[in-house]
Amino acid sequence: MRIHKLFRTRLAVTAAMLLGVAALSLEAQRGGGGGAGAPPGGGAGAPPAAGGQGRGGGFGGRGGGGAQVDPNAPTPKLPDGHPDLTGSWQASGTITGSGAPGVQVGDMFRRCTPFQSGKCMEWTNQSEDWPFMSTARLGMNQPLYKPEYWDKIIAHDQWTNKEDPVMTCLPLGIPRQGPPARIFATEKDITMIYRAGVDGAGGYAEFRMVPITGGQHDQARANNYTYMGYTIGRWEGDSLVLDSIGFSDETWLARGGFIHSDQMRVLEKFTRTGNTMLYEVTVDDPVMLIKPWVMPPITMRNSGGNTIVGERGSCSEIEHDNAATQYRH
């Protein structure tokens, strides 16, 4: 009798649990759950709920509670007929950051064995080994330098905790800053706001305002070097192309000591289709590179919210010249 009673009790509990799960599933389908496609709790790499921010989105950004975005929505247009790039955007698959544990980055993916540390990251198969926690080091698609620059690049990479410009409070610059988190577009110009912490917690919030004139660069102005470059926008069909020259050679393309000269030219292409946007970047540096570097394309998704990016934080360079170890970041 006791066995039969215990069996009936467990059966009742199991049935109640199944009914509860079914009710939660039905509620999620009705819109009472999290963001579309988001797993319970929002695991690493999960799409955020509408208006929110996914994990790994960087510092200085928060959502504004926007409506659920329609994945089949038509591409909004500006009065002149070109796609309107305005919106709050979330990017995935960046080349310069360090990603999140459990998320594949770059071209490499190896599972951890049962004998490795519990903190082993499957996207590197390393137990918290920071030299490999960088997509720029993991990916097979890397800039190809002329032979005379490789010794310098290797030296920079070995002393990245000292030589990387991010350690001296400099901006990440383009293209290392990655795609923008917020865009305001008009027929004549585009304003882009960037989150901080996009390169493995490195970098600060930045902004750019670019005219869309379709004209040519003023070569005299190109000599006034900046971190984000001297940029002119133009339309190529339904794609906005940002053509940038006049870069300061103080910044890096990515971690790993990937330097560039002041003759670097960067072409960024934004192609919006509905609530997604393809971000493509080509880096040409005739001084250092054997051929232009076509970076891995990045897919941006409209969050439906109004991302608020905080102002640039305070940074002070302290005892930079006294770095004594080669613990790379």
mmCIF file of C-alpha atoms in Angstrom, residues 39 82 105 115-116 119 134 150 172 189 191 201 236 250 268 270:
data_model
loop_
_atom_site.group_PDB
_atom_site.id
_atom_site.type_symbol
_atom_site.label_atom_id
_atom_site.label_comp_id
_atom_site.label_asym_id
_atom_site.label_seq_id
_atom_site.Cartn_x
_atom_site.Cartn_y
_atom_site.Cartn_z
ATOM 1 C CA PRO A 39 16.283 30.437 -24.351
ATOM 2 C CA HIS A 82 17.498 55.016 -50.278
ATOM 3 C CA VAL A 105 34.223 32.869 -32.812
ATOM 4 C CA PHE A 115 40.014 16.409 -17.910
ATOM 5 C CA GLN A 116 40.313 20.158 -18.499
ATOM 6 C CA LYS A 119 36.479 27.082 -16.744
ATOM 7 C CA SER A 134 40.816 36.985 -29.140
ATOM 8 C CA TRP A 150 56.401 40.718 -39.319
ATOM 9 C CA LEU A 172 40.181 51.923 -30.921
ATOM 10 C CA ASP A 189 24.513 62.626 -43.497
ATOM 11 C CA THR A 191 25.533 59.822 -37.309
ATOM 12 C CA ALA A 201 36.309 45.224 -22.516
ATOM 13 C CA GLU A 236 26.094 52.178 -54.407
ATOM 14 C CA GLU A 250 48.719 55.027 -33.597
ATOM 15 C CA GLU A 268 32.735 50.107 -44.965
ATOM 16 C CA PHE A 270 26.126 48.901 -44.913
#
